XYZ file of N, CA, C and O in Angstrom:
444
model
N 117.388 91.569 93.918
C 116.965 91.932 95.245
C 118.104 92.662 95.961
O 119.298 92.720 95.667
N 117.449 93.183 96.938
C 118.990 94.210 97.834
C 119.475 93.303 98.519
O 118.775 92.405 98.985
N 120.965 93.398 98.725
C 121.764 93.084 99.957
C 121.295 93.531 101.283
O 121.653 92.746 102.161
N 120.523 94.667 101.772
C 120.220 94.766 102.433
C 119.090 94.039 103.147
O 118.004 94.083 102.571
N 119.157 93.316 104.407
C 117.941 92.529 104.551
C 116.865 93.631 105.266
O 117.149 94.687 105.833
N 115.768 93.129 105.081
C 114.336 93.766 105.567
C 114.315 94.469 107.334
O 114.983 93.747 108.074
N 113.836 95.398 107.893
C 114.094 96.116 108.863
C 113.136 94.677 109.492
O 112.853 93.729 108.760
N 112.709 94.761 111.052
C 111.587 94.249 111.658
C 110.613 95.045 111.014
O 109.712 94.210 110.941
N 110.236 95.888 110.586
C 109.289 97.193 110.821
C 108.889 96.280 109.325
O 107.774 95.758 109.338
N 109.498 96.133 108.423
C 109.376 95.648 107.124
C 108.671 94.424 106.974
O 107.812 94.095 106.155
N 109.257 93.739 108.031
C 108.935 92.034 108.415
C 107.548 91.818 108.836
O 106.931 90.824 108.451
N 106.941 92.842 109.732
C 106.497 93.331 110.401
C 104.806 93.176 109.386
O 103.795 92.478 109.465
N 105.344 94.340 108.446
C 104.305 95.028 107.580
C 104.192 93.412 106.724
O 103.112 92.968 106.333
N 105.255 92.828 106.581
C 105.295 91.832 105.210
C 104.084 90.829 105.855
O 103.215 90.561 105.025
N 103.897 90.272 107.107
C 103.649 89.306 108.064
C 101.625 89.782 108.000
O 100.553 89.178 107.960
N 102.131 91.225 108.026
C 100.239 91.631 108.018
C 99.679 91.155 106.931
O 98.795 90.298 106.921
N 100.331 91.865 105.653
C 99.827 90.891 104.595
C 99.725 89.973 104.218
O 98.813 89.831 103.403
N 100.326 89.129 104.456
C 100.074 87.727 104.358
C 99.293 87.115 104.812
O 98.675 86.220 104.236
N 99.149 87.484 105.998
C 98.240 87.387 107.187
C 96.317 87.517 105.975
O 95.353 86.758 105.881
N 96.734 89.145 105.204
C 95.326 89.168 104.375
C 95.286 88.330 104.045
O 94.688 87.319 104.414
N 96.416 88.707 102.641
C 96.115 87.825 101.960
C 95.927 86.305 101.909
O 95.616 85.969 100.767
N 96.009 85.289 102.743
C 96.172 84.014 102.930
C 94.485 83.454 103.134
O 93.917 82.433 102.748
N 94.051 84.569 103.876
C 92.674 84.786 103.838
C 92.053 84.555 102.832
O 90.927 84.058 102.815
N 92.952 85.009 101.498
C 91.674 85.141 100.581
C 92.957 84.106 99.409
O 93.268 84.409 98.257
N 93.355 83.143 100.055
C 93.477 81.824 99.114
C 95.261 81.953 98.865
O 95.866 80.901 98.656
N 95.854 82.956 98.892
C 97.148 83.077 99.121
C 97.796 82.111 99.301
O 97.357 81.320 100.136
N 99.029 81.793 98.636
C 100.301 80.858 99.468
C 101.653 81.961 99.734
O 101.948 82.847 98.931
N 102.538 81.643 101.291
C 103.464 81.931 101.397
C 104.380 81.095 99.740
O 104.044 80.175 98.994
N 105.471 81.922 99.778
C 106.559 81.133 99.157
C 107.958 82.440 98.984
O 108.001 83.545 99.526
N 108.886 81.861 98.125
C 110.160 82.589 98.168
C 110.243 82.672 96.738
O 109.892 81.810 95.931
N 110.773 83.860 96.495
C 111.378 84.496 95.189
C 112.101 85.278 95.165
O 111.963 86.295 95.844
N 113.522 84.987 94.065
C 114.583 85.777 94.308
C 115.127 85.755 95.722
O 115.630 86.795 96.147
N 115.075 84.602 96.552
C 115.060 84.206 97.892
C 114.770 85.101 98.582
O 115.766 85.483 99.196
N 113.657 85.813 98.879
C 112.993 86.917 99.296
C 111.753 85.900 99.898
O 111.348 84.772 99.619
N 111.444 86.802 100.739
C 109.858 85.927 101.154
C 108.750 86.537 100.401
O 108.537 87.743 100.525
N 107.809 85.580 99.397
C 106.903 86.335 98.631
C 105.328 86.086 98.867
O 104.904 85.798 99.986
N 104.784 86.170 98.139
C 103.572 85.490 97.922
C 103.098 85.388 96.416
O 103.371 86.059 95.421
N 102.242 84.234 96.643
C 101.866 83.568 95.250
C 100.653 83.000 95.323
O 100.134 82.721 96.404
N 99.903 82.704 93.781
C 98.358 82.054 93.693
C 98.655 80.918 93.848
O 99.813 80.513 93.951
N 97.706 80.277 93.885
C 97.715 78.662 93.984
C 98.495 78.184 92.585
O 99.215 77.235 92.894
N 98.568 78.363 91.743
C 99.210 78.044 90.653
C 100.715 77.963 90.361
O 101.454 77.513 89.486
N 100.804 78.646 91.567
C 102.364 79.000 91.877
C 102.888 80.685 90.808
O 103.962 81.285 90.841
N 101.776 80.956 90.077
C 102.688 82.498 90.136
C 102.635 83.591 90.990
O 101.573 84.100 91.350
N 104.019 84.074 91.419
C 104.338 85.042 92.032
C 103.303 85.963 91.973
O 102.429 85.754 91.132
N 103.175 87.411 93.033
C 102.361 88.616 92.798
C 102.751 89.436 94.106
O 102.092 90.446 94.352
N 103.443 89.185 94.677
C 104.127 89.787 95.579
C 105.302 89.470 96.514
O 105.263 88.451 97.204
N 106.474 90.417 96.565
C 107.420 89.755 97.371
C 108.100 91.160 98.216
O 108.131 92.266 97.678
N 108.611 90.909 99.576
C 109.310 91.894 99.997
C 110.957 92.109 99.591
O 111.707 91.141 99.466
N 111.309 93.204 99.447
C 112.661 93.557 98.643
C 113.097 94.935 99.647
O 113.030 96.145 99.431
N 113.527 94.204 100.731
C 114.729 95.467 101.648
C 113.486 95.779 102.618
O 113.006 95.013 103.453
N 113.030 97.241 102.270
C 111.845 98.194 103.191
C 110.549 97.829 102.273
O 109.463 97.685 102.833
N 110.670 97.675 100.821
C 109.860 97.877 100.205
C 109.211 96.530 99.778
O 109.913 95.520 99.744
N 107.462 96.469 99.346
C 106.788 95.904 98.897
C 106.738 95.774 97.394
O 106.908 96.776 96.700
N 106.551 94.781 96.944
C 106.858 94.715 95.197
C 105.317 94.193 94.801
O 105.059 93.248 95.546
N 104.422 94.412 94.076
C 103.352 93.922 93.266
C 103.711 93.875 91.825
O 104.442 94.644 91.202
N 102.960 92.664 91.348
C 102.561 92.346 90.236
C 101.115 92.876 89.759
O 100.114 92.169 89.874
N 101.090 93.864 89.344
C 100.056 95.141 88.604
C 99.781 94.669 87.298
O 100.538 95.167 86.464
N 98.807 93.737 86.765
C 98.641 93.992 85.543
C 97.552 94.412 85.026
O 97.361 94.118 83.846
N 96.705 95.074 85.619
C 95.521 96.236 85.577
C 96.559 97.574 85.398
O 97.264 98.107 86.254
N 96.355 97.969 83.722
C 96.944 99.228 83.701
C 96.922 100.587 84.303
O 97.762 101.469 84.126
N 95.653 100.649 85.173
C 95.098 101.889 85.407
C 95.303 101.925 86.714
O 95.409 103.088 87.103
N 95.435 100.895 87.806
C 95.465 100.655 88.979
C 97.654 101.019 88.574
O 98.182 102.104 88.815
N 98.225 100.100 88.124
C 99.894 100.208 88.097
C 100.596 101.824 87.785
O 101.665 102.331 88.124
N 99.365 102.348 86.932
C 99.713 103.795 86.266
C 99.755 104.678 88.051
O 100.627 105.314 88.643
N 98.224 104.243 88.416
C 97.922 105.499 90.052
C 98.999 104.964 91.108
O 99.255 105.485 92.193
N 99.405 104.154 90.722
C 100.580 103.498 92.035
C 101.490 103.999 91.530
O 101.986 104.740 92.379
N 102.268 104.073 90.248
C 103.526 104.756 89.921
C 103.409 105.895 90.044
O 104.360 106.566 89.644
N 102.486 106.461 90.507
C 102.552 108.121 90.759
C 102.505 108.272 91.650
O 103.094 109.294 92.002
N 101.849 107.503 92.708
C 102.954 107.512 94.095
C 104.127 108.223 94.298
O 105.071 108.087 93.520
N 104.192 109.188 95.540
C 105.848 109.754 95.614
C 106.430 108.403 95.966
O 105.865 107.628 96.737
N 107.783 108.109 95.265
C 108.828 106.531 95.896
C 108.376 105.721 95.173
O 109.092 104.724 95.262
N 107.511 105.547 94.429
C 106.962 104.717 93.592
C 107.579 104.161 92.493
O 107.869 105.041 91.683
N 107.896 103.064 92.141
C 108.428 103.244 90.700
C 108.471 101.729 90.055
O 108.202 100.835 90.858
N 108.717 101.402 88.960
C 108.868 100.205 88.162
C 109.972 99.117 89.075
O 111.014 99.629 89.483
N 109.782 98.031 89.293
C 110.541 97.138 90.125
C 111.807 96.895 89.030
O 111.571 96.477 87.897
N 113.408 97.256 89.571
C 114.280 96.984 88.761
C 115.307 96.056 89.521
O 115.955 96.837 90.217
N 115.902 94.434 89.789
C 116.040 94.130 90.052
C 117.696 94.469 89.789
O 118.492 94.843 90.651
N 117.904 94.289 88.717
C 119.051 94.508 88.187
C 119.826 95.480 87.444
O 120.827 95.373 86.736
N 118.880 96.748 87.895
C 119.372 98.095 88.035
C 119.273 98.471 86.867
O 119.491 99.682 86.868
N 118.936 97.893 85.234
C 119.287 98.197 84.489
C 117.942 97.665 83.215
O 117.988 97.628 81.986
N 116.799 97.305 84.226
C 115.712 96.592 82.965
C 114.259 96.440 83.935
O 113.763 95.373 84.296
N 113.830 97.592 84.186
C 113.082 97.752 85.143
C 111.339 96.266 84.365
O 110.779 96.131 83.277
N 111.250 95.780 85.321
C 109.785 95.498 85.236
C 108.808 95.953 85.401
O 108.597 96.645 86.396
N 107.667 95.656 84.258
C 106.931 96.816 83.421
C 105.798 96.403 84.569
O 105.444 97.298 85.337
N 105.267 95.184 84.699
C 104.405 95.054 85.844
C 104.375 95.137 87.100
O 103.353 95.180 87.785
N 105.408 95.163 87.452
C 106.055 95.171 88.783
C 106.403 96.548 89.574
O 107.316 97.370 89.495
N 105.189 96.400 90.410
C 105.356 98.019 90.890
C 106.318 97.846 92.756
O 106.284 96.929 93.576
N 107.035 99.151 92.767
C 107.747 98.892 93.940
C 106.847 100.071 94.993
O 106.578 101.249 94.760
N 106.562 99.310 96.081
C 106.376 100.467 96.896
C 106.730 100.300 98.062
O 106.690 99.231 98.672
N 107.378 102.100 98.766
C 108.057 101.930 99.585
C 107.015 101.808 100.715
O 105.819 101.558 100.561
N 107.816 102.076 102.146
C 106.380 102.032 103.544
C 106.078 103.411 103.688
O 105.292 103.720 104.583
N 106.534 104.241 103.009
C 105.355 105.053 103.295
C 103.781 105.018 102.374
O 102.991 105.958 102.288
N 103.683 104.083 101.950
C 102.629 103.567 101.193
C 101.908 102.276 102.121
O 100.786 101.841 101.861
N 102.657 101.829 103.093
C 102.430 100.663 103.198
C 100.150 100.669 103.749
O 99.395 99.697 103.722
N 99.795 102.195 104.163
C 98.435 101.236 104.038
C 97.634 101.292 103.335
O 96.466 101.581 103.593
N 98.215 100.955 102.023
C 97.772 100.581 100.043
C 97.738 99.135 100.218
O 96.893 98.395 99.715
N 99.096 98.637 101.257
C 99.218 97.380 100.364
C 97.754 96.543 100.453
O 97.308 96.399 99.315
N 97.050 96.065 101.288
C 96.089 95.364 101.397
C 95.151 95.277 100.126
O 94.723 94.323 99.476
N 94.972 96.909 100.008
C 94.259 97.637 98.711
C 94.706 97.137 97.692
O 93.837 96.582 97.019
N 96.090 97.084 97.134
C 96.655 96.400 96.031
C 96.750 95.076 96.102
O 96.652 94.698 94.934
N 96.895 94.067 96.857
C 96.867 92.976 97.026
C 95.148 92.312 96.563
O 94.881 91.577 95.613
N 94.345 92.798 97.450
C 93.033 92.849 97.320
C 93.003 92.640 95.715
O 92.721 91.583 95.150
N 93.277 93.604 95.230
C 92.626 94.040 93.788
C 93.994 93.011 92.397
O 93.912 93.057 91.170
N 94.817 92.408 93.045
C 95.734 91.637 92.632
C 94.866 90.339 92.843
O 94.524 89.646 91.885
N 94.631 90.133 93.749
C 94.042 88.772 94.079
C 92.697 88.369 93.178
O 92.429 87.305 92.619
N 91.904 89.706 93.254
C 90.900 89.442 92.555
C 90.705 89.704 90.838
O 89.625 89.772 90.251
N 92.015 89.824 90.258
C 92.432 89.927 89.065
C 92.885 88.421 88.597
O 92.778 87.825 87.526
N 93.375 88.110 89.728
C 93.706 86.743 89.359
C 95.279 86.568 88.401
O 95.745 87.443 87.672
N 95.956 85.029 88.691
C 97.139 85.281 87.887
C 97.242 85.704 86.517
O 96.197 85.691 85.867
N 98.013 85.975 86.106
C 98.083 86.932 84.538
C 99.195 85.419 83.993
O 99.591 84.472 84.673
N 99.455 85.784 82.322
C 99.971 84.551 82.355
C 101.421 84.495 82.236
O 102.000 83.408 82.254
């Protein structure tokens, strides 16, 4: 995760979604001490990282149209081993996220 912490504007955007998603069965929680979200099962599928939103994409065809996103790209935590499911998107994407969350949620956890 960045050293840099999250703008308000970030906090902001992170707070809406949750806000969805919680709606539709969501739990708050923390990852990578980041504030995330997770299924009831406890796996992860989304967390905020600096400005940007992180999903867990494992619908290939939905992760492929998001990485082509301009700013878009494979979530690399450690600069050096990017995650293959893990899509990063910045805010100028941010009114996808619902859309991706949505379609995360209703995919259900992966294993």
């Amino acid at each position: 995760m960045p050293k840099t912490p999250p703008s308000d504007a970030a906090r902001t955007r992170y707070e809406e979604l949750v806000e969805f998603a919680e709606s539709r069965g969501a739990l708050r929680a923390q990852m990578f001490g980041s504030p995330s979200l997770r299924f009831e099962n406890g796996k992860h599928f989304a967390c905020l990282s600096g400005e940007n939103m992180i999903f867990k994409v494992t619908d290939a065809a939905l992760r492929e149209e998001l990485l082509a996103l301009p700013g878009a790209r494979n979530f690399d935590p450690s600069g050096s081993r990017p995650m293959r499911e893990w899509v990063q998107l910045p805010p100028e994407h941010a009114a996808r996220y619902e859309e991706v969350a949505a379609a995360v949620l209703a995919a259900g956890p992966s294993a």
